[in-house]
Coordinates of C-alpha atoms in Angstrom, one line a residue:
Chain A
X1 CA 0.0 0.0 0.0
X2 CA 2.8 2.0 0.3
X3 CA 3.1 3.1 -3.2
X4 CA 0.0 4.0 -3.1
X5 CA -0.3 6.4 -0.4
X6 CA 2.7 8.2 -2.2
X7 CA 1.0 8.2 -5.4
X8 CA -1.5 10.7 -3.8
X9 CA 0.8 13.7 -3.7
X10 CA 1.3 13.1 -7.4
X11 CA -0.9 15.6 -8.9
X12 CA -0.1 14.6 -12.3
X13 CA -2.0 11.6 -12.2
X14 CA -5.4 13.1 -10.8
X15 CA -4.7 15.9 -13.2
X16 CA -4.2 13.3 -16.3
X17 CA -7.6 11.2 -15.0
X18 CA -9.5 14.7 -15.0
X19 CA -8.8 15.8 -18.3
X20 CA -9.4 11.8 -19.5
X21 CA -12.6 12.2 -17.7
X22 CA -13.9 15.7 -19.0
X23 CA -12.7 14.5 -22.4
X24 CA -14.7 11.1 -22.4
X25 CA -17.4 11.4 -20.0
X26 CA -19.6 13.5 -22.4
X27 CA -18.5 11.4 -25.3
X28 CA -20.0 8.0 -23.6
X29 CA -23.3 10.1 -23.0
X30 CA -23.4 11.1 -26.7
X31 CA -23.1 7.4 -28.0
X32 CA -25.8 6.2 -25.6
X33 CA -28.1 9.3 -26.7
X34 CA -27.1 8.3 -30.3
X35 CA -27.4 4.8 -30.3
X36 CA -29.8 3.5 -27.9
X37 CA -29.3 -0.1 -28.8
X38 CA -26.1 -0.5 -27.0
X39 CA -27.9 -0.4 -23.5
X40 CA -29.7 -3.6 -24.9
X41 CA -26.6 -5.3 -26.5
X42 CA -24.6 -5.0 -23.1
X43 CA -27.7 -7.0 -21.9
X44 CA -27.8 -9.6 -24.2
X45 CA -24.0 -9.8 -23.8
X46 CA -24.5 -9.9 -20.1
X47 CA -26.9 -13.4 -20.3
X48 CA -24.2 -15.0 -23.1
X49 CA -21.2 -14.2 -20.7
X50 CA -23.3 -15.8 -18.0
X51 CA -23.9 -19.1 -19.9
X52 CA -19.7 -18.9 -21.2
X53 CA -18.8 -18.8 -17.3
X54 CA -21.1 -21.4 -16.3
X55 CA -19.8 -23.6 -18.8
X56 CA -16.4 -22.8 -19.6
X57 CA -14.9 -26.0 -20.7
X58 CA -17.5 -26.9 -22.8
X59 CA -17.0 -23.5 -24.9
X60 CA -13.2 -23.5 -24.9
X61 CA -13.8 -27.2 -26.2
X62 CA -15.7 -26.0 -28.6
X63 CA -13.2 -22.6 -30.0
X64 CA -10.6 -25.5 -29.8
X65 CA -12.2 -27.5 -32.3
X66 CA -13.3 -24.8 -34.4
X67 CA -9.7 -23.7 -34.7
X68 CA -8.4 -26.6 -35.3
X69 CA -10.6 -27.7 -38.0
X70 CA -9.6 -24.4 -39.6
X71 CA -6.3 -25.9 -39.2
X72 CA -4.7 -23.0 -36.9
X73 CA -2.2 -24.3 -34.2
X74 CA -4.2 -23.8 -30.8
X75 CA -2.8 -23.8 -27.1
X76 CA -4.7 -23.6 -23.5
X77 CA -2.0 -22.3 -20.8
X78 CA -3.4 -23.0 -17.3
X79 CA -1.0 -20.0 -16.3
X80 CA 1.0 -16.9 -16.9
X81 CA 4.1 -19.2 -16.8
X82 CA 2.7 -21.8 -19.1
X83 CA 1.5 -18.7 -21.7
X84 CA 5.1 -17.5 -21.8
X85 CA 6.6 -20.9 -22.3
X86 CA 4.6 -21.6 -25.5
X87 CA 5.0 -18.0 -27.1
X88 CA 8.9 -18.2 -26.2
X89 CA 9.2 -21.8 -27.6
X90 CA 7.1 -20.0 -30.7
X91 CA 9.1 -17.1 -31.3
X92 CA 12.4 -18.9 -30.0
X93 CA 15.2 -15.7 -29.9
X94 CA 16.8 -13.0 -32.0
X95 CA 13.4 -12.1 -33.7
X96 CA 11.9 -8.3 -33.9
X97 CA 8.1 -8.4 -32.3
X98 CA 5.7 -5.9 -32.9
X99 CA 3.2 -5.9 -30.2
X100 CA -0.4 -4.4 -29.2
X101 CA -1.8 -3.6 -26.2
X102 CA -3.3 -6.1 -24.1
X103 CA -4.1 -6.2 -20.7
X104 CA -3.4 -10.4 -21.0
X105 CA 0.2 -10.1 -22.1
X106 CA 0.4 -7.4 -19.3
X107 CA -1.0 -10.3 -16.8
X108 CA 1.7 -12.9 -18.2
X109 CA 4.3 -10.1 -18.2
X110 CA 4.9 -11.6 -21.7
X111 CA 7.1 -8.1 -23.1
X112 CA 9.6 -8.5 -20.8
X113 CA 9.8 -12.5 -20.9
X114 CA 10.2 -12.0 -24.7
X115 CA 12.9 -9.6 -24.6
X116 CA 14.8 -11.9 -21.7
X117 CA 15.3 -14.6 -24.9
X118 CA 16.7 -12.0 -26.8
X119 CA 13.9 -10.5 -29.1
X120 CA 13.4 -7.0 -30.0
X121 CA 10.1 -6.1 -28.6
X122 CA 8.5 -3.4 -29.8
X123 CA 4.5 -1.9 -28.3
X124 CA 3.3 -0.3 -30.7
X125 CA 0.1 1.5 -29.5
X126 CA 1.8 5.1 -28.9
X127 CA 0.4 5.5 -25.0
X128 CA 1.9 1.7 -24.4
X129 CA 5.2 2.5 -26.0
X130 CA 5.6 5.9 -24.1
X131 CA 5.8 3.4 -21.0
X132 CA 7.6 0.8 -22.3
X133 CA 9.9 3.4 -23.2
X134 CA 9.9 4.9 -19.8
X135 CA 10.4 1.7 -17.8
X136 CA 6.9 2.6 -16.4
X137 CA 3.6 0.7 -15.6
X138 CA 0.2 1.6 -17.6
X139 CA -2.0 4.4 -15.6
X140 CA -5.1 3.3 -17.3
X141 CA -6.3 -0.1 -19.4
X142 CA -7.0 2.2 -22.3
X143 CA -5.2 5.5 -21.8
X144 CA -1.7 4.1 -20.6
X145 CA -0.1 7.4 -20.4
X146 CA -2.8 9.9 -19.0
X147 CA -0.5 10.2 -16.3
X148 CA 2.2 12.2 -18.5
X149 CA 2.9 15.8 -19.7
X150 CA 3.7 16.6 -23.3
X151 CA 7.1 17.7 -22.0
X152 CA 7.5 14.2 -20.3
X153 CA 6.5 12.4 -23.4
X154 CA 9.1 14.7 -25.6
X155 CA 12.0 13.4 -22.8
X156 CA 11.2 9.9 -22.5
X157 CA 10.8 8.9 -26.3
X158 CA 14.7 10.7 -26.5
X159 CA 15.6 7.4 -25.2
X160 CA 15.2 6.1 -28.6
X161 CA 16.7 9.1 -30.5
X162 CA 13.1 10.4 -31.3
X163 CA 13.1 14.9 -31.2
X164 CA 9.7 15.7 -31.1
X165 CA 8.6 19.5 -30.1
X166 CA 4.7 18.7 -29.1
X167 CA 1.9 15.9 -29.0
X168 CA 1.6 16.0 -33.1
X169 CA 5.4 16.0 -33.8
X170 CA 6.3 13.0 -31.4
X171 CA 3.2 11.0 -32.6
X172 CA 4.4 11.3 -36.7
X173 CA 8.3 10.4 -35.6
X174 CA 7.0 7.7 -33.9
X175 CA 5.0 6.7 -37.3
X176 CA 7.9 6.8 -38.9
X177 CA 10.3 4.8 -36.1
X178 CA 7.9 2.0 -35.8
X179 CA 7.3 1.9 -40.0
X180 CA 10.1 0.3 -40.0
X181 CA 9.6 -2.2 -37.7
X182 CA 6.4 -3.1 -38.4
X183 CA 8.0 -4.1 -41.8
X184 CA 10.9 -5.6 -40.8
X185 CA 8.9 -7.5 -37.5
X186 CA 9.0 -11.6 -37.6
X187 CA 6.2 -11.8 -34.8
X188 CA 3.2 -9.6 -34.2
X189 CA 1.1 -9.9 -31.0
X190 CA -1.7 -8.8 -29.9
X191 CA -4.7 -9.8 -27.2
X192 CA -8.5 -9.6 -28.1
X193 CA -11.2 -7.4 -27.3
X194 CA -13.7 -11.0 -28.0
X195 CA -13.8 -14.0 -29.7
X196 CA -16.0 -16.0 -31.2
X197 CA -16.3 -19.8 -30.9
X198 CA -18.7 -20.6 -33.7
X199 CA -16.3 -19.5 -36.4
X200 CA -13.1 -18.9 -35.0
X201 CA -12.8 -15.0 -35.4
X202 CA -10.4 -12.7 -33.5
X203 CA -12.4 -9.3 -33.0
X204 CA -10.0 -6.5 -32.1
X205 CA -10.7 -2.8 -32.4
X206 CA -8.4 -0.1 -32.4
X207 CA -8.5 3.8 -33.6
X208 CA -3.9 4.0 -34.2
X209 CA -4.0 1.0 -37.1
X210 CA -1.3 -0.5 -35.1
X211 CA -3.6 -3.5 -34.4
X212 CA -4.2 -3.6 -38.7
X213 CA -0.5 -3.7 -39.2
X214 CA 0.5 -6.0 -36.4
X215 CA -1.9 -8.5 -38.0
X216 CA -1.7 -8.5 -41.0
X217 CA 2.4 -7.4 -41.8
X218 CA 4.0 -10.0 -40.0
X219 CA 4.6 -13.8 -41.9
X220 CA 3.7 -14.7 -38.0
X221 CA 0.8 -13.9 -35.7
X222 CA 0.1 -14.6 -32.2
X223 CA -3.2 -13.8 -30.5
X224 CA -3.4 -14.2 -26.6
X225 CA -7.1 -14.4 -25.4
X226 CA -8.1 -14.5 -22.0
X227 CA -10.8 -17.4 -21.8
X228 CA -13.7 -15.0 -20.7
X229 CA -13.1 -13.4 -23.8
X230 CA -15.0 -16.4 -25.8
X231 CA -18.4 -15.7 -27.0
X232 CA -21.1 -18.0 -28.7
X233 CA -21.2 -16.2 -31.8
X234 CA -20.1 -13.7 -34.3
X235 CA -22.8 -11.2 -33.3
X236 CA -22.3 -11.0 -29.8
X237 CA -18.7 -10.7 -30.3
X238 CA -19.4 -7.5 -32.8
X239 CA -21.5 -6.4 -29.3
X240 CA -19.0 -6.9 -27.1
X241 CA -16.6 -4.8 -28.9
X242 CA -19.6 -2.4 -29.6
X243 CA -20.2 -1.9 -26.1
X244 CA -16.8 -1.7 -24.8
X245 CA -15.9 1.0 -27.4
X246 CA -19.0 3.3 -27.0
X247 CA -18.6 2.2 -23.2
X248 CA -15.0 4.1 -23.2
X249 CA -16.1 6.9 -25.0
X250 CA -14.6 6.3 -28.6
X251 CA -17.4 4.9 -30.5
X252 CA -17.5 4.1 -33.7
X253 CA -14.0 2.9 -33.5
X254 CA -11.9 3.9 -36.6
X255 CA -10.8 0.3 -37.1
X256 CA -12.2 -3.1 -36.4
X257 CA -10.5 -6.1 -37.2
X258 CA -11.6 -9.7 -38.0
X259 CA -9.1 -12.3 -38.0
X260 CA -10.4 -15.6 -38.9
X261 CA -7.8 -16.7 -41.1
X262 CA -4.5 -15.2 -42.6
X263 CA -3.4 -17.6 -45.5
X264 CA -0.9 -17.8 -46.9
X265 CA 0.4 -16.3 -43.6
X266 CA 0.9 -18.5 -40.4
X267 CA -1.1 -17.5 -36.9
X268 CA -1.2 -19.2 -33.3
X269 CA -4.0 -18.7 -30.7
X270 CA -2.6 -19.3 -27.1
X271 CA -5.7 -19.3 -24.7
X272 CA -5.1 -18.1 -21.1
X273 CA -6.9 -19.6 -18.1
X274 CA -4.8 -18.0 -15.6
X275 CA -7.2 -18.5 -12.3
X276 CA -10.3 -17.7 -14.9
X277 CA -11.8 -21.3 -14.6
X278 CA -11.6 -22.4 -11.1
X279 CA -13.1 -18.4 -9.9
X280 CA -15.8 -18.9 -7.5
X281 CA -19.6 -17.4 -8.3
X282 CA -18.5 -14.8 -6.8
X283 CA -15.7 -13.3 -8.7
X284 CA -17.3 -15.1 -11.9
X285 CA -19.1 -11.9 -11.7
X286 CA -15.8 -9.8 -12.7
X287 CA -15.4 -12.3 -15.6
X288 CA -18.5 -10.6 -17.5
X289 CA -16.2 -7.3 -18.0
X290 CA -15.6 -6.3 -21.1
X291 CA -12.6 -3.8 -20.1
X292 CA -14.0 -0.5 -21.1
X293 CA -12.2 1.1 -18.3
X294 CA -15.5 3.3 -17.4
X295 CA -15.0 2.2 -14.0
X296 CA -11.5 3.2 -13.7
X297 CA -12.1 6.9 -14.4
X298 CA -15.0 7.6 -12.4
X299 CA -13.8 5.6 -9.3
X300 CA -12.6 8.7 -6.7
X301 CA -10.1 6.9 -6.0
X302 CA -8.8 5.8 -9.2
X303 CA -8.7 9.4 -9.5
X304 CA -6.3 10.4 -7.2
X305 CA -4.1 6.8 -7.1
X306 CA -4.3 5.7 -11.3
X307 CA -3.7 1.8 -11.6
X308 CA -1.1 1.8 -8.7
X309 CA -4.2 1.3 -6.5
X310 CA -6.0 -1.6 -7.8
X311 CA -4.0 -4.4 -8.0
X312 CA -0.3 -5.9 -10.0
X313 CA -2.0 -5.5 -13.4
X314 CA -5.8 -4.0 -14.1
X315 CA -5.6 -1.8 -11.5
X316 CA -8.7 0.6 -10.1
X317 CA -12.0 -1.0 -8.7
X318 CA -12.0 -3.9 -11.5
X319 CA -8.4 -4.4 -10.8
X320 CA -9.3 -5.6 -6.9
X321 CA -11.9 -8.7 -9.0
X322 CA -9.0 -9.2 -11.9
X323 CA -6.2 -9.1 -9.5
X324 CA -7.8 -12.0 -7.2
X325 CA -8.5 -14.1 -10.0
X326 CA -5.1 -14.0 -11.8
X327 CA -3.0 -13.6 -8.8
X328 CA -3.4 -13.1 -5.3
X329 CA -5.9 -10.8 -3.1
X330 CA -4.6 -7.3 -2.6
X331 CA -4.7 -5.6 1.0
X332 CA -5.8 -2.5 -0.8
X333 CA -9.4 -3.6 -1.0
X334 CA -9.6 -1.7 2.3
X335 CA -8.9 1.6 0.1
X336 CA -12.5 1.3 -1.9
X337 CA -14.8 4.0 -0.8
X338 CA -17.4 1.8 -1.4
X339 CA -19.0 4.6 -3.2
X340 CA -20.7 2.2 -6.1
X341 CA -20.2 4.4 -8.5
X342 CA -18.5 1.7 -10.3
X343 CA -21.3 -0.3 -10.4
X344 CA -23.5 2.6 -11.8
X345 CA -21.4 3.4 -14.7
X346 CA -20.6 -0.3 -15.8
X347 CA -22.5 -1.0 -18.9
X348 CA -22.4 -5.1 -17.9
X349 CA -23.8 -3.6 -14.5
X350 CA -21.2 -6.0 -12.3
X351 CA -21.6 -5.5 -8.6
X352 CA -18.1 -4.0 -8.5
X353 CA -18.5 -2.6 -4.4
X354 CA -19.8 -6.3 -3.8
X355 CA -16.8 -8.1 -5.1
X356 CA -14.8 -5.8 -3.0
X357 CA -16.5 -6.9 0.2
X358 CA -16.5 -10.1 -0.8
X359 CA -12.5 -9.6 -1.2
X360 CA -12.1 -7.4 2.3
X361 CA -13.7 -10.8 4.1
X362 CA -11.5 -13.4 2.4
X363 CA -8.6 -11.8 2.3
X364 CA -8.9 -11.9 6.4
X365 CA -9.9 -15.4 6.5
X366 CA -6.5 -15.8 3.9
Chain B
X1 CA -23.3 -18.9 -39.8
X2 CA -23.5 -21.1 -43.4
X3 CA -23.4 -18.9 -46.1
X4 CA -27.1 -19.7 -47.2
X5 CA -28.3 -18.2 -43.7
X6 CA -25.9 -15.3 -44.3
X7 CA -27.4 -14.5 -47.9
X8 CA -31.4 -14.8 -46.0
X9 CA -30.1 -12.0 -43.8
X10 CA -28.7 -10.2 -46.4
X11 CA -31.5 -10.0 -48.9
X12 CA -33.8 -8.8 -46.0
X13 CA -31.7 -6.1 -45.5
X14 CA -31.6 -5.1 -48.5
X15 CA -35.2 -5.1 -48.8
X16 CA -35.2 -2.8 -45.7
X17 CA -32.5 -0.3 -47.7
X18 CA -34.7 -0.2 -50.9
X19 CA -37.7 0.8 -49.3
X20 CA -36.4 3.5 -48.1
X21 CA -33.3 4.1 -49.8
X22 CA -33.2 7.9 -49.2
X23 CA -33.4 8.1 -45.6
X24 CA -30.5 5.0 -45.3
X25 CA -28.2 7.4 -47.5
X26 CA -29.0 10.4 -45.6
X27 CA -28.0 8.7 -42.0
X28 CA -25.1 7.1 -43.5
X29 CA -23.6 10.3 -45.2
X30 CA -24.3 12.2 -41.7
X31 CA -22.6 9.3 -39.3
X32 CA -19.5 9.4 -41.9
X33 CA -19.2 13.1 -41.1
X34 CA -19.9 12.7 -37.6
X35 CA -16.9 10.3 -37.9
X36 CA -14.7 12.8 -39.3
X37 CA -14.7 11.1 -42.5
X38 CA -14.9 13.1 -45.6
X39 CA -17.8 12.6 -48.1
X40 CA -18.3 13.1 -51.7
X41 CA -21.4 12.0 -53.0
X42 CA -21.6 11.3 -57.2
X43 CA -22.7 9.7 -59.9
X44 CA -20.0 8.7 -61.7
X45 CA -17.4 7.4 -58.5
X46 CA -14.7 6.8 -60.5
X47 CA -14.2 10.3 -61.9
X48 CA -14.4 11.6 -58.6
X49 CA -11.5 9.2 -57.8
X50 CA -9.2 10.8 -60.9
X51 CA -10.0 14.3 -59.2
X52 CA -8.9 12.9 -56.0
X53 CA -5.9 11.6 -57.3
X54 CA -5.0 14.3 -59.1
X55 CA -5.2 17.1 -56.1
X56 CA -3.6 14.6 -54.0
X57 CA -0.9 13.7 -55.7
X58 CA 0.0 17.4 -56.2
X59 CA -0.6 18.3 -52.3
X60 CA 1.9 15.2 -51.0
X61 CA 5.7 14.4 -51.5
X62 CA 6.2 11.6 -53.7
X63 CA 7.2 9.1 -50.5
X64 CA 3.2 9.7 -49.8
X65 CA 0.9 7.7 -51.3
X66 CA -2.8 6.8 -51.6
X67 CA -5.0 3.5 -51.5
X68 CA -8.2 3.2 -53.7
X69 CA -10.7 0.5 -52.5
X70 CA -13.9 -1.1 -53.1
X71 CA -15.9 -0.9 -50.1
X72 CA -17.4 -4.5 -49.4
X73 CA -20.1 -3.3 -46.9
X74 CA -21.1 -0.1 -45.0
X75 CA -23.4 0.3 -41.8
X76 CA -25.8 3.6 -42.4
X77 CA -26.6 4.0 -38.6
X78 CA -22.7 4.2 -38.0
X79 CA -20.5 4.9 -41.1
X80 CA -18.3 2.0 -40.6
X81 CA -17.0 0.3 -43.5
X82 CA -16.0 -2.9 -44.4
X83 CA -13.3 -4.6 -46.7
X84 CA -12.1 -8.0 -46.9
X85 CA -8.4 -9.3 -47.4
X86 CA -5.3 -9.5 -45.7
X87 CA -3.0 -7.9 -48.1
X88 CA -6.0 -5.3 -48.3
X89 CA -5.6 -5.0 -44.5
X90 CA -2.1 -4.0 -44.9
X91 CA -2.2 -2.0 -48.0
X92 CA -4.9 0.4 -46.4
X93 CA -3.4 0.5 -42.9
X94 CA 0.5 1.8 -44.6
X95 CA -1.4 4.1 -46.8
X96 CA -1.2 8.0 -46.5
X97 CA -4.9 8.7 -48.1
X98 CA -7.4 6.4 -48.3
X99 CA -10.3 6.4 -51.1
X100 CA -12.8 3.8 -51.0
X101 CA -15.8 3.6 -53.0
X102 CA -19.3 3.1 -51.6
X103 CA -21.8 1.6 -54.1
X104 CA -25.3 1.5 -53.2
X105 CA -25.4 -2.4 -52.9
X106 CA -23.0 -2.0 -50.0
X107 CA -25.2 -0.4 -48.0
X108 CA -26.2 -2.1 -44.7
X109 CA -28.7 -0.8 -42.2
X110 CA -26.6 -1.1 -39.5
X111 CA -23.0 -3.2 -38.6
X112 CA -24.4 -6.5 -37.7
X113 CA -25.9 -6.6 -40.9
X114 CA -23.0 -4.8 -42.6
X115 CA -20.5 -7.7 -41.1
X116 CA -22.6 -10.3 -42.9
X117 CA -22.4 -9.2 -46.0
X118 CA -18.7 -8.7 -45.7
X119 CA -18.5 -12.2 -44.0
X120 CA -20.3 -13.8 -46.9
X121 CA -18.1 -11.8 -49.2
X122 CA -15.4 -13.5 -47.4
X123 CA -16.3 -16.8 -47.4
X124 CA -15.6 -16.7 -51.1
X125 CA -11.9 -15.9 -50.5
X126 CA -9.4 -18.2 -48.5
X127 CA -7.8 -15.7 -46.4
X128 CA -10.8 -15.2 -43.9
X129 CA -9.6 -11.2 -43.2
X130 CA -12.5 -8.6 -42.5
X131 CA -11.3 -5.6 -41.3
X132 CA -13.4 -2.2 -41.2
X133 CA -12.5 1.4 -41.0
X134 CA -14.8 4.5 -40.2
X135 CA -12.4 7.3 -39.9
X136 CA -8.4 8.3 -40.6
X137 CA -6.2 6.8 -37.9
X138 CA -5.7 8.6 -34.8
X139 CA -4.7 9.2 -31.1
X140 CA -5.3 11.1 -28.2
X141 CA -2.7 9.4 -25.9
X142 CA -0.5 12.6 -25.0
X143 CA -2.4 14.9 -23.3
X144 CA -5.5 14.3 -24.6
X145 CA -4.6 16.1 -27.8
X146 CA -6.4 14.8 -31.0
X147 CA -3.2 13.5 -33.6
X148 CA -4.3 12.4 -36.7
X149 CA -2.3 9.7 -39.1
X150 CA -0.9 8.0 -35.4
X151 CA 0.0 4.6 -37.9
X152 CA -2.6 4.4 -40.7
X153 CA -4.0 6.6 -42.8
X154 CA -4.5 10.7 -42.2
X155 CA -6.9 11.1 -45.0
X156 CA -10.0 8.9 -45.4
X157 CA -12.1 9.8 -47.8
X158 CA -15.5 8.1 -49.4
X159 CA -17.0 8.0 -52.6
X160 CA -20.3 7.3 -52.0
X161 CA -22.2 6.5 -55.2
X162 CA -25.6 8.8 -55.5
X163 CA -27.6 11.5 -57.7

């Protein structure tokens, strides 16, 4: 907790939340107002992700099979360590990766595991790379690097001999440094926002085209998917990733992409368990997120702590659910207000303050 | 989904879409500006395209260049567009300027419906890609502060066929 409790006299991260906030806030309001159906697909989504965790082997059986038959090499890693092993014995060493961002490979730590075997890892989503570069952690799930000033961005990416003067100049130099190793990359990597057992599909949005050229540029791709990230079918995955882009606030986003297939091109799938399967009902409530992050900016204190209260990886109220099902129960589930506003905002309407209860009591019994 | 249950769908949308073909165009031509997108509407696409070119080409340094595609789909209630292929995927994501061209038969009522026809479009191809776009590439990750062309294109424009 002690990081945390210094993380409060950092003004930069409230400030960085704020602005997030007052930027998105109106922006999630507007794509409800505009598109009233989304209220009703994050219900629908709700019952399927009900039936997927009641059942989960029975639908990881079935994406299995329907990957296989489609003749793409399929793992299921019971853990972080397991989910490295297989993508290092993959990608081997002395190889450039281009990665996305992806709260799983954050969970498997799979960046750093990667660059251990001697690979040249590269994220490529500009807010991830600001803190790859920096040696730091993200600050939100979506917004990695709300935390930092234009003039901290223009000092960190010097580190890799990129001059920027402001937001616009460092984002084209970094265009044009990762251009090149996008084309030159053996590997690309990259989570996914759902997939879909009935025909295989990878649905990942994106609004950079980092995720497009990560895909699709590569002779290899990996995909990392978190088992709660299986859906029944094609159209609730399109939902899912409907819901948690309007849900953010960035709705349409400017680029979806379905990956079912790339021939002639070769792809992996490396399902995670990770503590997913064996969650009690309780936490099986978490499970239904769809990682819009909502929760993380309007929590009070997500806004004055950023991910460094919440857990190892998700961080904020969600964090406290994640962070006991893929690791271990945090002692900071005594720093929730219990205000519910989590809860309120959630557009799979999870019982956020409950979980964290739930957590405060087993985590004294532990 | 087979492909026979896909085409069902399909055809009923389009039965929606032609009965009332004006109002479809009219909400997809607004939610493409509402995405940022910009919209020329014509009836002759292709010369619109040559224009294109042509005032592109002198605006950009030769390094630049521009991507002309065939939409496979498009969503009126949300302007996003899709395309099939993974070379396609790659081709439009390295781009500077992205054109794409909208015919009326692409027109979906809304995504779910606009991802089947793309699917079944697919399904005809061996590379099982379907990607979609609905605006230029961009970021907000410093400060907030809008930066268009973060990795794909800074330009996306569409041709949407109409008179």
């Amino acid at each position: 907790m002690k990081n945390v409790y210094q993380t409060i006299h950092t003004q930069q991260i409230s400030e960085g939340i704020r602005k997030t906030l007052e930027n998105l806030s109106s922006k999630v309001q507007e794509n409800i107002r505009r598109y009233p159906f989304l209220i009703r697909y994050a219900r629908e989504l709700r019952a399927a992700k009900i039936e997927i965790n009641n059942n989960f082997q029975y639908w990881i059986d079935a994406s299995i099979s329907t990957l296989e038959k489609a003749g793409i090499p399929v793992f299921l890693a019971k853990d972080a360590k397991m989910a490295r092993k297989i993508i290092g014995e993959i990608i081997e060493t002395g190889k450039i990766v281009v990665k996305t961002k992806s709260m799983v490979s954050e969970e498997i730590h799979l960046r750093e595991y990667l660059q251990k075997l001697g690979n040249e890892v590269w994220e490529t989503d500009l807010g991830e790379l600001i803190i790859q570069v920096a040696g730091q952690r993200p600050m939100h799930m979506v917004v990695p690097a709300l935390h930092l000033s234009e003039k901290d961005v223009i000092e960190i990416l010097k580190k890799i001999g990129i001059h920027g003067n402001n937001a616009e100049d460092c984002t084209l130099k970094v265009r044009e440094f990762l251009r090149e190793k996008f084309i030159k990359a053996n590997f690309g990597i990259s989570g996914c926002n759902a997939f879909s057992a009935e025909s295989g599909s990878i649905f990942l949005i994106e609004n950079e085209g980092n995720i497009r050229l990560s895909t699709s540029l590569p002779e290899t791709y990996i995909s990392i998917i978190g088992i709660d990230k299986i859906l029944p079918e094609d159209d609730f995955a399109l939902k899912s990733i409907m819901v948690q882009s309007a849900f953010f606030g960035t709705f349409p986003p400017s680029y979806i992409n379905i990956i079912r297939q790339r021939h002639p091109k070769k792809m992996y799938v490396v399902f995670l368990d990770n503590g997913r399967k064996k969650s009690d009902e309780k936490l099986k409530e978490q499970l239904l997120c769809v990682r819009c992050g909502r929760c993380q900016l309007e929590c009070p204190v997500f806004q004055i702590t950023g991910s460094v209260w919440g857990g190892d990886t998700y961080g904020g109220p969600m964090g406290m659910g994640w962070s006991a099902i893929t690791s271990s129960i945090s002692e900071e589930v005594y720093l929730s207000c219990i205000c519910g506003k989590c809860k309120e905002v959630c557009p799979m309407d999870i019982d956020i303050p409950n979980i964290i209860l739930y957590l405060r009591k087993k985590y004294l019994l532990c | 989904m087979n492909p026979d249950e896909l085409e069902r769908d399909i055809e009923k949308a389009r039965k929606m879409i032609r009965k009332d073909m004006k109002r479809y165009i009219n909400m997809l031509v607004e939610s493409l500006k509402n995405n940022g997108a910009d919209v020329v509407i014509s009836k002759s696409p292709l010369n619109e395209v040559s224009k294109l070119e042509t005032l592109t080409e002198d605006s950009m340094n030769e390094a630049e260049n521009i991507v002309i595609t065939i939409a496979d789909s498009v969503a009126a209630d949300t302007g996003v567009i899709f395309f099939t292929g993974l070379d396609e995927g790659s081709v439009t994501g390295l781009a500077e300027h992205h054109i794409t061209i909208v015919d009326k038969d692409a027109i979906m009522p809304d995504i779910l419906f606009a991802f089947k026809l793309a699917l079944w479009k697919s399904m005809k191809k061996e590379h099982g890609v379907v990607f979609a776009s609905s605006s230029a590439s961009k970021t907000a990750d410093i400060e907030g502060k809008v930066v268009w062309g973060a990795h794909g294109p800074r330009k996306f424009t569409v041709i949407l066929e109409g008179g």
